[in-house]
Amino acid sequence: MNIAVYFTPLGLNAGELGGRGVVVIDVLRATTTIVAALANGAKAVVPAASSEEAVRLTANLAKDGFVLAGERKSLKIEGFGLGNSPREMTPEAVGGKTIFLATTNGTPALVAAQGGDPVLVGAAVNFKALVARARQVFAQRGELIIVCAGREKQFALEDAYTAGRLIKAVRPGARKLTLNDAARAALGLTRQFATWAAALEQSEAAHQLVDVDLADDVTFSAKADRFGVVPSYADRRIT
Ligand code: MLT
């Protein structure tokens, strides 16, 4: 059995994930935000590779059915209805709507993972439910691929730590387990940080959020198992 981690989606070749079981992680904050939106009644989330693409995808849609959401440098994009804060994804804001989301690293990573089957959306806030689903996929396929969004094409601590926690949770019972180097390093991080909060708070992404007064998003994202949904991405939509 085999678990492979990618610390950023850059190493993925087009079509490489076709039909393979994938988990995408961007804990601060895109995947946390997507989980919160769907748990709070959004109809679907459509990840866009850029804000321009999000605008283009909505050009011919009825205004009352969708919300544009996303960030640049952590802050809401001008003209968009919502930013990328999981705390904004309230039932009032997202209920019944399709959210077109454009973020710096998270939504491009999801777009890069298209074709995986399934592509599961992972975070701390849905961790227990994610583990249950990922264990099923791993047992059936004998393989699991974990794609971290990373940050500005680099390693991101919070995503790698979450990947490590996921490996630790799915591996019991695996026969002849092969891990790639990134998976081994991710696993090592779980010995370094005892809690989600400890790992997330030390990350560069958290420092950037604190700098723009979004420390509450770090706290929100570090609380495991708030939601029981495991969003899955197929046919360009996450539901
Ligand atoms: C990203 O996609 O890089 C993040 O979700 C950025 C953020 O926290 O807004």
PDB file of C-alpha atoms and ligand atoms in Angstrom:
ATOM      1  CA  MET A   1       0.000   0.000   0.000  1.00  0.00           C
ATOM      2  CA  ASN A   2       1.176   3.446  -0.798  1.00  0.00           C
ATOM      3  CA  ILE A   3       0.729   6.992   0.550  1.00  0.00           C
ATOM      4  CA  ALA A   4       2.276   9.912  -1.321  1.00  0.00           C
ATOM      5  CA  VAL A   5       2.306  13.527  -0.153  1.00  0.00           C
ATOM      6  CA  TYR A   6       2.909  16.525  -2.405  1.00  0.00           C
ATOM      7  CA  PHE A   7       3.942  19.589  -0.409  1.00  0.00           C
ATOM      8  CA  THR A   8       2.723  21.790  -3.279  1.00  0.00           C
ATOM      9  CA  PRO A   9       0.742  20.934  -6.423  1.00  0.00           C
ATOM     10  CA  LEU A  10       3.719  21.994  -8.581  1.00  0.00           C
ATOM     11  CA  GLY A  11       5.052  18.443  -8.824  1.00  0.00           C
ATOM     12  CA  LEU A  12       1.833  17.120 -10.332  1.00  0.00           C
ATOM     13  CA  ASN A  13       1.760  16.413 -14.030  1.00  0.00           C
ATOM     14  CA  ALA A  14      -1.468  17.038 -15.959  1.00  0.00           C
ATOM     15  CA  GLY A  15      -3.747  14.022 -15.804  1.00  0.00           C
ATOM     16  CA  GLU A  16      -1.498  12.207 -13.328  1.00  0.00           C
ATOM     17  CA  LEU A  17      -4.204  11.976 -10.684  1.00  0.00           C
ATOM     18  CA  GLY A  18      -6.869  10.632 -13.057  1.00  0.00           C
ATOM     19  CA  GLY A  19      -8.997   8.082 -11.202  1.00  0.00           C
ATOM     20  CA  ARG A  20      -6.772   8.058  -8.095  1.00  0.00           C
ATOM     21  CA  GLY A  21      -7.874   8.798  -4.516  1.00  0.00           C
ATOM     22  CA  VAL A  22      -6.813  12.303  -3.527  1.00  0.00           C
ATOM     23  CA  VAL A  23      -7.141  14.578  -0.488  1.00  0.00           C
ATOM     24  CA  VAL A  24      -6.454  18.316  -0.952  1.00  0.00           C
ATOM     25  CA  ILE A  25      -5.445  20.354   2.105  1.00  0.00           C
ATOM     26  CA  ASP A  26      -5.237  24.135   2.566  1.00  0.00           C
ATOM     27  CA  VAL A  27      -5.969  24.538   6.254  1.00  0.00           C
ATOM     28  CA  LEU A  28      -5.320  28.314   6.266  1.00  0.00           C
ATOM     29  CA  ARG A  29      -7.824  28.846   4.905  1.00  0.00           C
ATOM     30  CA  ALA A  30      -9.367  27.678   1.625  1.00  0.00           C
ATOM     31  CA  THR A  31     -10.257  24.091   2.495  1.00  0.00           C
ATOM     32  CA  THR A  32     -11.465  25.130   5.958  1.00  0.00           C
ATOM     33  CA  THR A  33     -13.643  27.765   4.278  1.00  0.00           C
ATOM     34  CA  ILE A  34     -15.068  25.259   1.780  1.00  0.00           C
ATOM     35  CA  VAL A  35     -15.947  22.796   4.538  1.00  0.00           C
ATOM     36  CA  ALA A  36     -17.646  25.575   6.537  1.00  0.00           C
ATOM     37  CA  ALA A  37     -19.604  26.778   3.476  1.00  0.00           C
ATOM     38  CA  LEU A  38     -20.956  23.329   2.630  1.00  0.00           C
ATOM     39  CA  ALA A  39     -21.679  22.460   6.267  1.00  0.00           C
ATOM     40  CA  ASN A  40     -23.684  25.688   6.498  1.00  0.00           C
ATOM     41  CA  GLY A  41     -25.875  24.963   3.498  1.00  0.00           C
ATOM     42  CA  ALA A  42     -24.060  26.163   0.379  1.00  0.00           C
ATOM     43  CA  LYS A  43     -25.303  24.236  -2.652  1.00  0.00           C
ATOM     44  CA  ALA A  44     -21.804  23.856  -4.110  1.00  0.00           C
ATOM     45  CA  VAL A  45     -18.404  25.536  -4.179  1.00  0.00           C
ATOM     46  CA  VAL A  46     -16.739  26.070  -7.550  1.00  0.00           C
ATOM     47  CA  PRO A  47     -12.992  26.590  -7.133  1.00  0.00           C
ATOM     48  CA  ALA A  48     -11.410  28.966  -9.634  1.00  0.00           C
ATOM     49  CA  ALA A  49      -7.715  29.192 -10.517  1.00  0.00           C
ATOM     50  CA  SER A  50      -7.908  33.007 -10.383  1.00  0.00           C
ATOM     51  CA  SER A  51     -10.328  35.803  -9.498  1.00  0.00           C
ATOM     52  CA  GLU A  52     -10.696  36.610 -13.222  1.00  0.00           C
ATOM     53  CA  GLU A  53     -11.767  33.038 -13.883  1.00  0.00           C
ATOM     54  CA  ALA A  54     -14.313  33.193 -11.056  1.00  0.00           C
ATOM     55  CA  VAL A  55     -15.815  36.339 -12.597  1.00  0.00           C
ATOM     56  CA  ARG A  56     -15.853  34.754 -16.051  1.00  0.00           C
ATOM     57  CA  LEU A  57     -17.567  31.587 -14.799  1.00  0.00           C
ATOM     58  CA  THR A  58     -20.404  33.621 -13.307  1.00  0.00           C
ATOM     59  CA  ALA A  59     -20.877  36.042 -16.216  1.00  0.00           C
ATOM     60  CA  ASN A  60     -24.086  34.460 -17.507  1.00  0.00           C
ATOM     61  CA  LEU A  61     -25.602  33.267 -14.241  1.00  0.00           C
ATOM     62  CA  ALA A  62     -28.640  34.674 -12.465  1.00  0.00           C
ATOM     63  CA  LYS A  63     -27.379  37.069  -9.776  1.00  0.00           C
ATOM     64  CA  ASP A  64     -29.398  35.591  -6.921  1.00  0.00           C
ATOM     65  CA  GLY A  65     -28.012  32.040  -7.244  1.00  0.00           C
ATOM     66  CA  PHE A  66     -24.309  32.581  -6.609  1.00  0.00           C
ATOM     67  CA  VAL A  67     -21.801  34.449  -4.494  1.00  0.00           C
ATOM     68  CA  LEU A  68     -18.284  35.417  -5.573  1.00  0.00           C
ATOM     69  CA  ALA A  69     -15.803  34.804  -2.773  1.00  0.00           C
ATOM     70  CA  GLY A  70     -12.059  34.911  -2.384  1.00  0.00           C
ATOM     71  CA  GLU A  71      -8.956  36.726  -1.271  1.00  0.00           C
ATOM     72  CA  ARG A  72      -5.787  38.441  -2.369  1.00  0.00           C
ATOM     73  CA  LYS A  73      -3.134  38.817   0.320  1.00  0.00           C
ATOM     74  CA  SER A  74      -5.700  37.394   2.773  1.00  0.00           C
ATOM     75  CA  LEU A  75      -8.232  40.181   2.170  1.00  0.00           C
ATOM     76  CA  LYS A  76     -11.555  40.133   0.316  1.00  0.00           C
ATOM     77  CA  ILE A  77     -11.278  40.863  -3.395  1.00  0.00           C
ATOM     78  CA  GLU A  78     -12.885  44.153  -4.393  1.00  0.00           C
ATOM     79  CA  GLY A  79     -16.376  43.642  -5.775  1.00  0.00           C
ATOM     80  CA  PHE A  80     -16.694  40.121  -4.359  1.00  0.00           C
ATOM     81  CA  GLY A  81     -19.490  39.307  -1.916  1.00  0.00           C
ATOM     82  CA  LEU A  82     -17.369  37.341   0.523  1.00  0.00           C
ATOM     83  CA  GLY A  83     -13.693  36.914   1.401  1.00  0.00           C
ATOM     84  CA  ASN A  84     -12.010  33.635   2.261  1.00  0.00           C
ATOM     85  CA  SER A  85     -12.828  33.536   5.956  1.00  0.00           C
ATOM     86  CA  PRO A  86     -14.524  30.375   7.225  1.00  0.00           C
ATOM     87  CA  ARG A  87     -16.310  32.576   9.763  1.00  0.00           C
ATOM     88  CA  GLU A  88     -18.061  34.436   6.931  1.00  0.00           C
ATOM     89  CA  MET A  89     -19.645  31.233   5.611  1.00  0.00           C
ATOM     90  CA  THR A  90     -22.762  31.530   7.753  1.00  0.00           C
ATOM     91  CA  PRO A  91     -26.067  29.896   6.802  1.00  0.00           C
ATOM     92  CA  GLU A  92     -27.422  33.388   6.034  1.00  0.00           C
ATOM     93  CA  ALA A  93     -24.537  34.192   3.682  1.00  0.00           C
ATOM     94  CA  VAL A  94     -24.238  30.895   1.826  1.00  0.00           C
ATOM     95  CA  GLY A  95     -27.477  28.920   2.285  1.00  0.00           C
ATOM     96  CA  GLY A  96     -28.734  27.580  -1.066  1.00  0.00           C
ATOM     97  CA  LYS A  97     -26.029  29.439  -3.043  1.00  0.00           C
ATOM     98  CA  THR A  98     -23.229  28.295  -5.289  1.00  0.00           C
ATOM     99  CA  ILE A  99     -19.989  29.891  -4.092  1.00  0.00           C
ATOM    100  CA  PHE A 100     -17.390  30.717  -6.772  1.00  0.00           C
ATOM    101  CA  LEU A 101     -14.154  30.836  -4.789  1.00  0.00           C
ATOM    102  CA  ALA A 102     -10.750  32.180  -5.854  1.00  0.00           C
ATOM    103  CA  THR A 103      -7.830  32.052  -3.427  1.00  0.00           C
ATOM    104  CA  THR A 104      -4.071  32.378  -3.786  1.00  0.00           C
ATOM    105  CA  ASN A 105      -3.013  28.776  -3.258  1.00  0.00           C
ATOM    106  CA  GLY A 106      -5.980  26.667  -2.181  1.00  0.00           C
ATOM    107  CA  THR A 107      -8.291  26.868  -5.176  1.00  0.00           C
ATOM    108  CA  PRO A 108      -5.452  26.519  -7.736  1.00  0.00           C
ATOM    109  CA  ALA A 109      -4.392  23.341  -5.855  1.00  0.00           C
ATOM    110  CA  LEU A 110      -7.925  21.983  -6.134  1.00  0.00           C
ATOM    111  CA  VAL A 111      -8.057  22.800  -9.825  1.00  0.00           C
ATOM    112  CA  ALA A 112      -4.699  21.010 -10.261  1.00  0.00           C
ATOM    113  CA  ALA A 113      -6.096  17.905  -8.518  1.00  0.00           C
ATOM    114  CA  GLN A 114      -9.072  17.660 -10.888  1.00  0.00           C
ATOM    115  CA  GLY A 115      -9.591  14.196 -12.286  1.00  0.00           C
ATOM    116  CA  GLY A 116      -8.792  12.435  -9.032  1.00  0.00           C
ATOM    117  CA  ASP A 117     -11.582  10.126  -7.954  1.00  0.00           C
ATOM    118  CA  PRO A 118     -12.508  11.061  -5.377  1.00  0.00           C
ATOM    119  CA  VAL A 119     -10.936  14.446  -4.645  1.00  0.00           C
ATOM    120  CA  LEU A 120     -11.734  15.003  -0.971  1.00  0.00           C
ATOM    121  CA  VAL A 121     -11.480  18.392   0.736  1.00  0.00           C
ATOM    122  CA  GLY A 122      -9.586  18.109   4.015  1.00  0.00           C
ATOM    123  CA  ALA A 123      -9.027  20.353   7.008  1.00  0.00           C
ATOM    124  CA  ALA A 124      -8.849  20.111  10.785  1.00  0.00           C
ATOM    125  CA  VAL A 125     -12.462  21.271  11.086  1.00  0.00           C
ATOM    126  CA  ASN A 126     -13.709  18.088   9.355  1.00  0.00           C
ATOM    127  CA  PHE A 127     -10.834  15.823  10.359  1.00  0.00           C
ATOM    128  CA  LYS A 128     -12.685  12.908  11.960  1.00  0.00           C
ATOM    129  CA  ALA A 129     -15.111  12.602   9.046  1.00  0.00           C
ATOM    130  CA  LEU A 130     -12.245  13.009   6.565  1.00  0.00           C
ATOM    131  CA  VAL A 131     -10.311  10.170   8.195  1.00  0.00           C
ATOM    132  CA  ALA A 132     -13.308   7.833   7.966  1.00  0.00           C
ATOM    133  CA  ARG A 133     -13.733   8.579   4.253  1.00  0.00           C
ATOM    134  CA  ALA A 134     -10.000   8.514   3.450  1.00  0.00           C
ATOM    135  CA  ARG A 135      -9.614   5.150   5.237  1.00  0.00           C
ATOM    136  CA  GLN A 136     -12.304   3.679   2.961  1.00  0.00           C
ATOM    137  CA  VAL A 137     -10.596   5.010  -0.153  1.00  0.00           C
ATOM    138  CA  PHE A 138      -7.187   3.792   1.047  1.00  0.00           C
ATOM    139  CA  ALA A 139      -8.481   0.309   1.893  1.00  0.00           C
ATOM    140  CA  GLN A 140     -10.226  -0.040  -1.482  1.00  0.00           C
ATOM    141  CA  ARG A 141      -7.455   1.375  -3.673  1.00  0.00           C
ATOM    142  CA  GLY A 142      -4.338   0.539  -1.674  1.00  0.00           C
ATOM    143  CA  GLU A 143      -3.212   4.100  -2.366  1.00  0.00           C
ATOM    144  CA  LEU A 144      -3.832   7.621  -1.109  1.00  0.00           C
ATOM    145  CA  ILE A 145      -2.430  10.864  -2.506  1.00  0.00           C
ATOM    146  CA  ILE A 146      -2.370  13.947  -0.309  1.00  0.00           C
ATOM    147  CA  VAL A 147      -1.918  17.279  -2.081  1.00  0.00           C
ATOM    148  CA  CYS A 148      -0.973  20.222   0.116  1.00  0.00           C
ATOM    149  CA  ALA A 149      -1.726  23.640  -1.348  1.00  0.00           C
ATOM    150  CA  GLY A 150       1.445  25.079   0.166  1.00  0.00           C
ATOM    151  CA  ARG A 151       2.135  28.776   0.085  1.00  0.00           C
ATOM    152  CA  GLU A 152       3.492  30.770  -2.824  1.00  0.00           C
ATOM    153  CA  LYS A 153       4.887  27.572  -4.381  1.00  0.00           C
ATOM    154  CA  GLN A 154       6.611  26.619  -1.131  1.00  0.00           C
ATOM    155  CA  PHE A 155       6.124  24.210   1.731  1.00  0.00           C
ATOM    156  CA  ALA A 156       3.432  25.246   4.240  1.00  0.00           C
ATOM    157  CA  LEU A 157       3.699  23.917   7.795  1.00  0.00           C
ATOM    158  CA  GLU A 158      -0.025  23.778   8.548  1.00  0.00           C
ATOM    159  CA  ASP A 159      -0.834  21.735   5.435  1.00  0.00           C
ATOM    160  CA  ALA A 160       2.089  19.334   5.913  1.00  0.00           C
ATOM    161  CA  TYR A 161       1.185  18.837   9.591  1.00  0.00           C
ATOM    162  CA  THR A 162      -2.396  17.999   8.620  1.00  0.00           C
ATOM    163  CA  ALA A 163      -1.097  15.566   5.999  1.00  0.00           C
ATOM    164  CA  GLY A 164       0.970  13.902   8.739  1.00  0.00           C
ATOM    165  CA  ARG A 165      -2.033  13.614  11.049  1.00  0.00           C
ATOM    166  CA  LEU A 166      -3.999  12.073   8.194  1.00  0.00           C
ATOM    167  CA  ILE A 167      -1.294   9.492   7.433  1.00  0.00           C
ATOM    168  CA  LYS A 168      -1.113   8.576  11.114  1.00  0.00           C
ATOM    169  CA  ALA A 169      -4.874   8.095  11.221  1.00  0.00           C
ATOM    170  CA  VAL A 170      -5.267   6.030   8.040  1.00  0.00           C
ATOM    171  CA  ARG A 171      -2.179   3.797   8.198  1.00  0.00           C
ATOM    172  CA  PRO A 172      -3.081   1.348  11.001  1.00  0.00           C
ATOM    173  CA  GLY A 173      -3.705  -2.022   9.398  1.00  0.00           C
ATOM    174  CA  ALA A 174      -1.985  -1.112   6.104  1.00  0.00           C
ATOM    175  CA  ARG A 175       0.131  -3.909   4.671  1.00  0.00           C
ATOM    176  CA  LYS A 176       3.622  -3.258   3.310  1.00  0.00           C
ATOM    177  CA  LEU A 177       3.161   0.491   3.494  1.00  0.00           C
ATOM    178  CA  THR A 178       5.321   2.627   1.220  1.00  0.00           C
ATOM    179  CA  LEU A 179       5.625   6.348   1.991  1.00  0.00           C
ATOM    180  CA  ASN A 180       7.331   8.919  -0.203  1.00  0.00           C
ATOM    181  CA  ASP A 181       9.872  11.252   1.420  1.00  0.00           C
ATOM    182  CA  ALA A 182       7.328  14.050   1.856  1.00  0.00           C
ATOM    183  CA  ALA A 183       4.941  11.651   3.613  1.00  0.00           C
ATOM    184  CA  ARG A 184       7.742  10.650   6.036  1.00  0.00           C
ATOM    185  CA  ALA A 185       8.557  14.283   6.750  1.00  0.00           C
ATOM    186  CA  ALA A 186       4.855  15.083   7.281  1.00  0.00           C
ATOM    187  CA  LEU A 187       4.592  12.220   9.733  1.00  0.00           C
ATOM    188  CA  GLY A 188       7.632  13.574  11.591  1.00  0.00           C
ATOM    189  CA  LEU A 189       5.804  16.881  12.145  1.00  0.00           C
ATOM    190  CA  THR A 190       3.107  15.105  14.154  1.00  0.00           C
ATOM    191  CA  ARG A 191       5.781  14.298  16.762  1.00  0.00           C
ATOM    192  CA  GLN A 192       6.879  17.924  16.845  1.00  0.00           C
ATOM    193  CA  PHE A 193       3.489  19.564  17.449  1.00  0.00           C
ATOM    194  CA  ALA A 194       1.057  18.067  19.953  1.00  0.00           C
ATOM    195  CA  THR A 195      -2.010  20.012  18.796  1.00  0.00           C
ATOM    196  CA  TRP A 196      -3.473  21.640  15.711  1.00  0.00           C
ATOM    197  CA  ALA A 197      -3.218  25.017  17.431  1.00  0.00           C
ATOM    198  CA  ALA A 198       0.504  24.547  18.134  1.00  0.00           C
ATOM    199  CA  ALA A 199       1.247  23.694  14.502  1.00  0.00           C
ATOM    200  CA  LEU A 200      -1.030  26.285  12.909  1.00  0.00           C
ATOM    201  CA  GLU A 201       0.008  29.170  15.148  1.00  0.00           C
ATOM    202  CA  GLN A 202       3.675  28.774  14.221  1.00  0.00           C
ATOM    203  CA  SER A 203       3.045  28.772  10.481  1.00  0.00           C
ATOM    204  CA  GLU A 204       3.874  31.705   8.214  1.00  0.00           C
ATOM    205  CA  ALA A 205       0.280  31.690   6.961  1.00  0.00           C
ATOM    206  CA  ALA A 206      -0.952  32.256  10.522  1.00  0.00           C
ATOM    207  CA  HIS A 207       1.471  35.146  10.986  1.00  0.00           C
ATOM    208  CA  GLN A 208       0.160  36.764   7.813  1.00  0.00           C
ATOM    209  CA  LEU A 209      -3.421  36.380   9.022  1.00  0.00           C
ATOM    210  CA  VAL A 210      -2.555  37.834  12.445  1.00  0.00           C
ATOM    211  CA  ASP A 211      -0.946  40.823  10.682  1.00  0.00           C
ATOM    212  CA  VAL A 212      -4.254  41.670   8.983  1.00  0.00           C
ATOM    213  CA  ASP A 213      -6.330  41.133  12.155  1.00  0.00           C
ATOM    214  CA  LEU A 214      -7.563  37.686  11.147  1.00  0.00           C
ATOM    215  CA  ALA A 215      -6.158  35.779  14.136  1.00  0.00           C
ATOM    216  CA  ASP A 216      -9.694  34.500  14.808  1.00  0.00           C
ATOM    217  CA  ASP A 217      -9.537  32.578  11.529  1.00  0.00           C
ATOM    218  CA  VAL A 218      -6.452  30.734  12.785  1.00  0.00           C
ATOM    219  CA  THR A 219      -8.275  29.809  15.998  1.00  0.00           C
ATOM    220  CA  PHE A 220     -11.351  28.740  14.018  1.00  0.00           C
ATOM    221  CA  SER A 221      -9.296  26.617  11.615  1.00  0.00           C
ATOM    222  CA  ALA A 222      -7.351  24.918  14.440  1.00  0.00           C
ATOM    223  CA  LYS A 223     -10.442  23.537  16.174  1.00  0.00           C
ATOM    224  CA  ALA A 224     -10.815  19.981  14.922  1.00  0.00           C
ATOM    225  CA  ASP A 225     -14.084  18.229  14.138  1.00  0.00           C
ATOM    226  CA  ARG A 226     -16.460  21.176  14.047  1.00  0.00           C
ATOM    227  CA  PHE A 227     -18.180  19.717  10.989  1.00  0.00           C
ATOM    228  CA  GLY A 228     -19.047  16.223   9.778  1.00  0.00           C
ATOM    229  CA  VAL A 229     -19.011  16.952   6.041  1.00  0.00           C
ATOM    230  CA  VAL A 230     -16.355  15.668   3.641  1.00  0.00           C
ATOM    231  CA  PRO A 231     -16.708  17.762   0.501  1.00  0.00           C
ATOM    232  CA  SER A 232     -15.816  16.059  -2.737  1.00  0.00           C
ATOM    233  CA  TYR A 233     -14.792  17.692  -6.024  1.00  0.00           C
ATOM    234  CA  ALA A 234     -16.124  16.275  -9.277  1.00  0.00           C
ATOM    235  CA  ASP A 235     -17.314  17.801 -12.544  1.00  0.00           C
ATOM    236  CA  ARG A 236     -15.856  21.180 -11.579  1.00  0.00           C
ATOM    237  CA  ARG A 237     -17.976  21.483  -8.434  1.00  0.00           C
ATOM    238  CA  ILE A 238     -17.370  20.692  -4.803  1.00  0.00           C
ATOM    239  CA  THR A 239     -20.425  19.325  -3.018  1.00  0.00           C
TER     240      THR A 239
HETATM  241  C1  MLT B   1      -4.745  30.390  -0.051  1.00  0.00           C
HETATM  242  O1  MLT B   1      -5.455  29.925  -0.925  1.00  0.00           O
HETATM  243  O2  MLT B   1      -3.579  30.685  -0.221  1.00  0.00           O
HETATM  244  C2  MLT B   1      -5.281  30.656   1.314  1.00  0.00           C
HETATM  245  O3  MLT B   1      -6.533  30.144   1.462  1.00  0.00           O
HETATM  246  C3  MLT B   1      -5.052  32.081   1.613  1.00  0.00           C
HETATM  247  C4  MLT B   1      -5.911  32.638   2.719  1.00  0.00           C
HETATM  248  O4  MLT B   1      -5.832  32.240   3.874  1.00  0.00           O
HETATM  249  O5  MLT B   1      -6.724  33.509   2.438  1.00  0.00           O
END
